[in-house]
Tab-separated table of C-alpha atoms and ligand atoms in Angstrom:
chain	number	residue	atom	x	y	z
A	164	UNK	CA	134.789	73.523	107.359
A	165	UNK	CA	133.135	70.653	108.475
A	166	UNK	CA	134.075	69.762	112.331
A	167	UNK	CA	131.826	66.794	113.305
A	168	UNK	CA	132.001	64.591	110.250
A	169	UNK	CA	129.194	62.411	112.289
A	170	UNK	CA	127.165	65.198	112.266
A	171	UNK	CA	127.180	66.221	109.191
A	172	UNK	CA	126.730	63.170	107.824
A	173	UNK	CA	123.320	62.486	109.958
A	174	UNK	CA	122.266	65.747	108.685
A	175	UNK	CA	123.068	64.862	105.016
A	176	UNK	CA	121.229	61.412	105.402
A	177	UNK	CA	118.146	63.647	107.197
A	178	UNK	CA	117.773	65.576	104.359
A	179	UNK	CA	117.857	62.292	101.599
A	180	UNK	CA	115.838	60.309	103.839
A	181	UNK	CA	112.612	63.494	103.685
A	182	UNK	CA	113.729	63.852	99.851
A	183	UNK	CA	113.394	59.764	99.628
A	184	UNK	CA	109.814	60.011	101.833
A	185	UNK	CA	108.070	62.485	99.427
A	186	UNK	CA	108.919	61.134	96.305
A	187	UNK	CA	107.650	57.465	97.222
A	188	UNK	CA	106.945	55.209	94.038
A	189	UNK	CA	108.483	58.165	91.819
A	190	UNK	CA	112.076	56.654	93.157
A	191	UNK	CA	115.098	58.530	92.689
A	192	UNK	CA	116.500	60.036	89.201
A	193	UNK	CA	120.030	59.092	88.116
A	194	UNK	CA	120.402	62.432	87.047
A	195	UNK	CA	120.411	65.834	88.648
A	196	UNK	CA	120.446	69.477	86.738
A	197	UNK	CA	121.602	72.290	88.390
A	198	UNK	CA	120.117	75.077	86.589
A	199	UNK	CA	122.571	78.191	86.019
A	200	UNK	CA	121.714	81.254	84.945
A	201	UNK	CA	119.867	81.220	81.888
A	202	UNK	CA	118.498	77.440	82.432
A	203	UNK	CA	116.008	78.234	84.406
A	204	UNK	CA	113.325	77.525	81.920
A	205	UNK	CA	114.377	74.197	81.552
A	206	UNK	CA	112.146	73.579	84.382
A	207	UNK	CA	109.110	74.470	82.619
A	208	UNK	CA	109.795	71.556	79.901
A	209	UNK	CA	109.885	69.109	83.249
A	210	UNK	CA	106.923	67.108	83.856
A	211	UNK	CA	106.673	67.964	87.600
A	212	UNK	CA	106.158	64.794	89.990
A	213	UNK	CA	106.997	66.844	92.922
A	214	UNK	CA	108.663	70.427	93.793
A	215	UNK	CA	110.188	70.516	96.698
A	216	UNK	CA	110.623	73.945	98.300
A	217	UNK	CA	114.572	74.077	99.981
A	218	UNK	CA	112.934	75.836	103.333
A	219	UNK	CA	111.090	72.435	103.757
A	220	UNK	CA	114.017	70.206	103.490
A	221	UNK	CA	115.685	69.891	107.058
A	222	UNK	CA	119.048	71.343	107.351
A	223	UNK	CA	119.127	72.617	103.411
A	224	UNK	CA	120.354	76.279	103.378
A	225	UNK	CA	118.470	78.862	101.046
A	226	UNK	CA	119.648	80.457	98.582
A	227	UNK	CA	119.835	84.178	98.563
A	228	UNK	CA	121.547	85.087	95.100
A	229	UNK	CA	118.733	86.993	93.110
A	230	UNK	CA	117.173	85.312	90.554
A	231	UNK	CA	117.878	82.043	92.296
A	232	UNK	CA	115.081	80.411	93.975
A	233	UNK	CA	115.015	77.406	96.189
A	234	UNK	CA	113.250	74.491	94.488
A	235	UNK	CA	114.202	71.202	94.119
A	236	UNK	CA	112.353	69.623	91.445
A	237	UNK	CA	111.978	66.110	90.582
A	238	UNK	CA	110.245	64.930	87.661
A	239	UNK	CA	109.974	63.426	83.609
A	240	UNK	CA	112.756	65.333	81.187
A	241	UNK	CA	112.057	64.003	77.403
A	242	UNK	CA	110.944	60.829	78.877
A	243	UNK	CA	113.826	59.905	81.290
A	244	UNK	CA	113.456	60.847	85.259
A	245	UNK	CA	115.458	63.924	86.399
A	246	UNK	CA	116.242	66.187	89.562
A	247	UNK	CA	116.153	69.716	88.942
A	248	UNK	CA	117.632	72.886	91.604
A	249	UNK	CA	116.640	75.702	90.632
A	250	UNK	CA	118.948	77.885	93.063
A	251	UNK	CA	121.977	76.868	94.195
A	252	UNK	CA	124.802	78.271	96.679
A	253	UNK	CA	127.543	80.115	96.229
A	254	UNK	CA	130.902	81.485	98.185
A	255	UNK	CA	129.848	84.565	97.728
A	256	UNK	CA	127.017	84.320	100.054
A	257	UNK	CA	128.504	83.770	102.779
A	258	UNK	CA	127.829	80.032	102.955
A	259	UNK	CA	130.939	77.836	104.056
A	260	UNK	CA	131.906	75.389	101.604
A	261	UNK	CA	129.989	72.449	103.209
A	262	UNK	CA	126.879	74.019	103.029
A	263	UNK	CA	127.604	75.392	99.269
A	264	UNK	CA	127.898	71.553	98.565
A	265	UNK	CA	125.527	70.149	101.164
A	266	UNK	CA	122.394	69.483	98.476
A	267	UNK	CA	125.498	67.657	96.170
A	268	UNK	CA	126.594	65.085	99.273
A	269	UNK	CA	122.554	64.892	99.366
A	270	UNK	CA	122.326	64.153	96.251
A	271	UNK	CA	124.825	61.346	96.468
A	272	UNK	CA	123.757	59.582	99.506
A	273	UNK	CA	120.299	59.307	97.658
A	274	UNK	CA	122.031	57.364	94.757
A	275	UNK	CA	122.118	60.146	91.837
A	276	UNK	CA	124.744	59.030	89.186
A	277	UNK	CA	125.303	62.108	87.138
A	278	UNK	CA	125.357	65.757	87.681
A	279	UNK	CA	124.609	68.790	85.149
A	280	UNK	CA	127.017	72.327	86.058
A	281	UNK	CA	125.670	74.647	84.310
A	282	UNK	CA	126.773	78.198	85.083
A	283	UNK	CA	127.467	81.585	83.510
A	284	UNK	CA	130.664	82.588	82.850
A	285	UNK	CA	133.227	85.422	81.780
A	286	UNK	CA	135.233	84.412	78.440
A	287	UNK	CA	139.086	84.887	78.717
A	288	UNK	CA	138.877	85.351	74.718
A	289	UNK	CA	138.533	88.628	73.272
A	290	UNK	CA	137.799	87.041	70.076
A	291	UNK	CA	134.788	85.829	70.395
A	292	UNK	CA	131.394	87.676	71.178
A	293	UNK	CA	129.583	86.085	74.061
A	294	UNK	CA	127.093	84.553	74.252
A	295	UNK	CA	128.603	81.138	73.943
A	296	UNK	CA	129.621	78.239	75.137
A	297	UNK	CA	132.004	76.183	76.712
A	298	UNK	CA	132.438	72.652	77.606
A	299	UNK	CA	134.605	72.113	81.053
A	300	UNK	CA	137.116	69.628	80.902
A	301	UNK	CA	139.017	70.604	83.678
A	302	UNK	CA	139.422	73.401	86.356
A	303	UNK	CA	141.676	75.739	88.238
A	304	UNK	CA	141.250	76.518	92.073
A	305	UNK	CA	144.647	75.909	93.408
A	306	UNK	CA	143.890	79.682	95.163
A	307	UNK	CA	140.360	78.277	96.793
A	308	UNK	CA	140.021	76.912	99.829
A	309	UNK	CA	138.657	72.888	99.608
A	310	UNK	CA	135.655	71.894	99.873
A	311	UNK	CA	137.127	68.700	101.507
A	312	UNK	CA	139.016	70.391	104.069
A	313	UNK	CA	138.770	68.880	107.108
A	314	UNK	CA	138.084	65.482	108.630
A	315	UNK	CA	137.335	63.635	105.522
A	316	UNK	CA	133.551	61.748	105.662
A	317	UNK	CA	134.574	57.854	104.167
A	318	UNK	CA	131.416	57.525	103.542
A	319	UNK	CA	131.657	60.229	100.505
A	320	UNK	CA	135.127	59.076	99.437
A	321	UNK	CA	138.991	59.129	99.976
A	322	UNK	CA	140.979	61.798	101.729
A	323	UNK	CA	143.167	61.918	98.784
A	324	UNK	CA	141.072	61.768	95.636
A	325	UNK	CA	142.714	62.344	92.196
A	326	UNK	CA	141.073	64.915	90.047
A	327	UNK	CA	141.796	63.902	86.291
A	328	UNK	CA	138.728	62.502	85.469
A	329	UNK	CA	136.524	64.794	87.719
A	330	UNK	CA	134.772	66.016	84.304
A	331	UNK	CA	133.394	62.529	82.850
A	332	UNK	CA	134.900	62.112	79.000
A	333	UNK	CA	132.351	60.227	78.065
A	334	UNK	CA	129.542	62.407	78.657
A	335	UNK	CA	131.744	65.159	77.219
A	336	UNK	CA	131.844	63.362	73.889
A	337	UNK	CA	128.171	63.122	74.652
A	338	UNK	CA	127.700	66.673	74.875
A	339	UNK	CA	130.032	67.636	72.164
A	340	UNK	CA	127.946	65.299	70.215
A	341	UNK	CA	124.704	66.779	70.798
A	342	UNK	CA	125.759	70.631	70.434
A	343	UNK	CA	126.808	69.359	67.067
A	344	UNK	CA	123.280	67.906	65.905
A	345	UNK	CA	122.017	70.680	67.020
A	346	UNK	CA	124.143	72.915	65.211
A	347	UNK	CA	125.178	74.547	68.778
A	348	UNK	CA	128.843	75.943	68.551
A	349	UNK	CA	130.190	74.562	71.823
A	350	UNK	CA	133.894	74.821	72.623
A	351	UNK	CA	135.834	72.670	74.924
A	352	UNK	CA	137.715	74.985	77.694
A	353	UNK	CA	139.460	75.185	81.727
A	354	UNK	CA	136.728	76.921	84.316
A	355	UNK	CA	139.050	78.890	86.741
A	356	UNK	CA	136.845	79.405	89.656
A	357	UNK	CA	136.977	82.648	91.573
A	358	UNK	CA	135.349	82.987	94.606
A	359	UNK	CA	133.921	86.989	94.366
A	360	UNK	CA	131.332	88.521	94.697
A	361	UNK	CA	133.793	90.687	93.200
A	362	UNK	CA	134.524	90.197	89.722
A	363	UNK	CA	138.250	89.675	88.755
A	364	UNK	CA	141.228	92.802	88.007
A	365	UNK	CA	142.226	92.601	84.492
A	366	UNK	CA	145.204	91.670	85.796
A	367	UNK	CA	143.901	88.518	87.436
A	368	UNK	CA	142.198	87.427	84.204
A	369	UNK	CA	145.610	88.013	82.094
A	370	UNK	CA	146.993	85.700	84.317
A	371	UNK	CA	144.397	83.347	84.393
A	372	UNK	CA	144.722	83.441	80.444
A	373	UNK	CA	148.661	82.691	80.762
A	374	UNK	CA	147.381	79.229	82.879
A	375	UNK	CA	144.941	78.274	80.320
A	376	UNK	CA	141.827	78.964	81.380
A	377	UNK	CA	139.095	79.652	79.130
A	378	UNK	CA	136.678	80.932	81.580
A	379	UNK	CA	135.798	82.214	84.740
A	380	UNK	CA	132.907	81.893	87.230
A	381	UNK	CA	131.809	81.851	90.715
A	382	UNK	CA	129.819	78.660	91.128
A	383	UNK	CA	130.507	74.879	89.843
A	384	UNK	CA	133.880	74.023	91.446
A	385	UNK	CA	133.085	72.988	94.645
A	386	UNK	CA	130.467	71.200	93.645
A	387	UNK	CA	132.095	69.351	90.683
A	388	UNK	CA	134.983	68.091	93.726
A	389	UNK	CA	132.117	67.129	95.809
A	390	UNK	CA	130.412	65.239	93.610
A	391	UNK	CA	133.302	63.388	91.707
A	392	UNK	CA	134.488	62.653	95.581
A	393	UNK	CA	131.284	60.436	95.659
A	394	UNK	CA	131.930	58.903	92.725
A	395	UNK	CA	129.237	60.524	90.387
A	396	UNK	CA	129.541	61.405	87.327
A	397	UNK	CA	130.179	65.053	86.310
A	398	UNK	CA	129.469	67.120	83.148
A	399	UNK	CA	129.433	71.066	82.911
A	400	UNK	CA	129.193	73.681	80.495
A	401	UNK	CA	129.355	77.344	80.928
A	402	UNK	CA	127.191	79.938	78.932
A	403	UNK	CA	129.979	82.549	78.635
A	404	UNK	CA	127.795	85.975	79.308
A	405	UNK	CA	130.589	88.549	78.816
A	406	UNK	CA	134.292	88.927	78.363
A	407	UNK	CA	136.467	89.171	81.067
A	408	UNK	CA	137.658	92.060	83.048
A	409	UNK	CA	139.820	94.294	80.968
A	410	UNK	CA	139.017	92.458	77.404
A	411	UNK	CA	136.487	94.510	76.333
A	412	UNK	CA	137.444	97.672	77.716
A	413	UNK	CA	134.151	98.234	79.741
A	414	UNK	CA	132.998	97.983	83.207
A	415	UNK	CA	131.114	94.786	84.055
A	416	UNK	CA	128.198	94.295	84.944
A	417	UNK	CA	125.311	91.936	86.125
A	418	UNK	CA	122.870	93.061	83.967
A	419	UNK	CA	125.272	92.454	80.904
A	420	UNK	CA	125.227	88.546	82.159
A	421	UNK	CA	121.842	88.210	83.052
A	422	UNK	CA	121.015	90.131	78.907
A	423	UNK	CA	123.540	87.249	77.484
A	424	UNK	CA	122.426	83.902	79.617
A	425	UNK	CA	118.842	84.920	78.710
A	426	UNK	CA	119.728	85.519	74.735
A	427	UNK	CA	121.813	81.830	74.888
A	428	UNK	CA	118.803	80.401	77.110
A	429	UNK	CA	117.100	78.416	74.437
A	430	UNK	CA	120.132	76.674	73.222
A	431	UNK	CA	120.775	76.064	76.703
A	432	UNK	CA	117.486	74.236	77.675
A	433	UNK	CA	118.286	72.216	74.573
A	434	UNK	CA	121.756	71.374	74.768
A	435	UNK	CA	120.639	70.142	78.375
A	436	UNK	CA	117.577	68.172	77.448
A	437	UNK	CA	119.554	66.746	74.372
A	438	UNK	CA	122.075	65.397	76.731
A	439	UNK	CA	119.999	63.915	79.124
A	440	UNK	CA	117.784	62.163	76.432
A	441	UNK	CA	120.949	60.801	75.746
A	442	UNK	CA	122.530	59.833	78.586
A	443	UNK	CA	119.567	58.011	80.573
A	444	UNK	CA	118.775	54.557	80.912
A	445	UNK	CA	116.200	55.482	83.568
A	446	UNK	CA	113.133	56.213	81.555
A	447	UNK	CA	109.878	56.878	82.673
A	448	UNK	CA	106.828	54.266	81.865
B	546	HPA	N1	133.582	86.573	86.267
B	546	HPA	C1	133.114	85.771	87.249
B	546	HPA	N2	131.894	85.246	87.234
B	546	HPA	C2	131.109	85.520	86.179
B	546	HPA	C3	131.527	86.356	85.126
B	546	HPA	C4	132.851	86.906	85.172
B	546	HPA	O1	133.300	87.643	84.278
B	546	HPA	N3	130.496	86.408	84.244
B	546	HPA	C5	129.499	85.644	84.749
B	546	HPA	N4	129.853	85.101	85.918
C-alpha cells in the first residue's frame, strides 16, 4: 500500500521524466500495449524507435514471471506511434499492488490516452474449446485488495471513483468491429480476477460462473482501476487458454496455456494492430 503519496508520486514522475528524456523528438504515444501471453510477437511488427530495458528505468520493478521480459518499447504500429511492455507485474510475484501498477501511473503522468489488457485467461464455459476470445466489459474483484488503498494521490484521480465505464464502450465497439472484419470470433464477457499463483478450486470457478463471469485471470485488474483512475482510456481482451478448474475434468496446467496463447497468437497480434490502426489519430510522418 502506498504510505507516502509524495513519494511515490516523485518516484512516478522520475521514472516519466527518464522515459520523456530518451525518447526526445519521438514524443510520447497515445497508446500503450501491454503484451499478454501470446502477444508477444506483436513487438516484432513494431518499428522500434527505442527499447527501453525496465532495469534502466529508475524505480521500475522487474518482472520475474517466465516468459515475461522487461522491455518497454516505444515505436511505429501500422503507421500510428505506440508503447509496448513486454513483461508486466503480477500479485503473484510478490509485488504490492503499487508497484504491480507503478509503469500504468507512469504511463499516465507521461500523457498516454489509451491502454491495451491483453492477458490469458481460463474460460468459465465448458462449451467452447479454447483458444478464444473474450472482450472485457466489466470485472469482478470485490475479494482483492485495491489498488487504491491508501492515501489517495489527487494527482491520479478521486478517492471515490465510479467504475462503470472503466472498460471504454467505444473502443469496445471498436474492437468488436475489427474481430469481425477479420473474421475473428470474439465474445463479449466479465474478467473475475484472482490473485494466485494458485489456480482456482472448481468450486471457486462454479461460483464465479453463478456471478457471471466469463473468465478468469491473474493480471489486468489492477491495472485497468489504475488506469481508468487517471482518466485513460481502457480496452482488454483475454485469449482464453483453457477451461476452468473442474470443467474439463483435467488438472491444469501452464504448459496447456502457454500451447493455446501461442496457437491464438496470430489472431492476437492482429486483432491488436487492427485496433490500434483504428483507434489513433497520432500517426507517424
Ligand atoms: N485461471 C487463472 N489464470 C489463468 C488461467 C486460469 O484458468 N488460465 C490462464 N491464466
Amino acid at each position: 500500500m502506498i504510505k507516502d503519496r509524495k513519494d511515490y508520486l516523485r518516484r512516478v514522475d522520475e521514472a516519466a521524466d527518464y522515459i520523456r528524456a530518451q525518447l526526445g523528438e519521438f514524443g510520447i504515444p497515445e497508446v500503450l500495449v501491454v503484451l499478454g501471453s501470446g502477444l508477444g510477437p506483436l513487438a516484432d511488427f513494431c518499428e522500434r524507435f527505442k527499447a527501453i530495458s525496465y532495469k534502466d528505468i529508475p524505480n521500475f520493478p522487474v518482472s520475474t514471471a517466465p516468459g515475461h521480459e522487461g522491455l518497454l518499447i516505444a515505436g511505429t504500429l501500422s503507421g500510428s506511434k505506440v508503447f509496448m511492455m513486454k513483461g508486466r507485474f503480477h500479485y503473484y510475484e510478490g509485488y504490492e499492488m503499487e508497484e504491480v501498477t507503478f509503469y500504468v501511473r507512469v504511463m499516465g503522468r507521461l500523457g498516454v490516452k489509451t491502454i491495451l489488457l491483453t492477458n490469458a485467461a481460463g474460460g468459465i464455459d465448458d462449451k467452447t474449446e479454447p483458444p478464444y476470445f473474450v472482450a472485457i466489459e466489466d470485472h469482478l474483484s470485490f475479494g482483492c485488495e485495491s489498488v487504491l488503498r491508501g492515501p489517495n494521490i489527487d494527482e491520479f484521480g478521486t478517492r471515490f471513483p465510479d467504475q462503470c465505464f472503466v472498460y471504454d464502450k467505444e473502443y469496445l465497439d471498436i474492437l468488436t468491429d475489427c474481430a469481425r472484419d477479420l473474421n475473428i470470433p470474439l465474445r463479449r464477457g466479465i474478467y473475475a480476477y484472482s490473485k494466485g499463483p494458485q489456480y482456482e478450486t472448481p468450486a471457486e470457478i462454479r461460483a464465479l460462473k453463478l456471478l457471471g463471469a466469463s473468465c478468469v485471470g491473474m493480471s489486468t485488474v489492477p491495472e485497468a482501476i489504475a488506469a481508468s483512475h487517471m482518466g485513460m482510456k481502457v480496452v482488454c481482451f483475454s485469449c482464453v487458454t483453457n477451461m476452468a478448474a473442474g470443467l474439463s475434468g483435467n488438472k491444469l496446467t501452464e504448459e496447456e496455456v502457454l500451447i493455446n496463447a501461442g496457437k491464438a497468437s496470430s489472431e492476437s497480434c492482429d486483432l491488436a494492430k487492427e485496433f490500434i490502426s483504428r483507434i489513433t489519430t497520432d500517426k507517424g510522418e
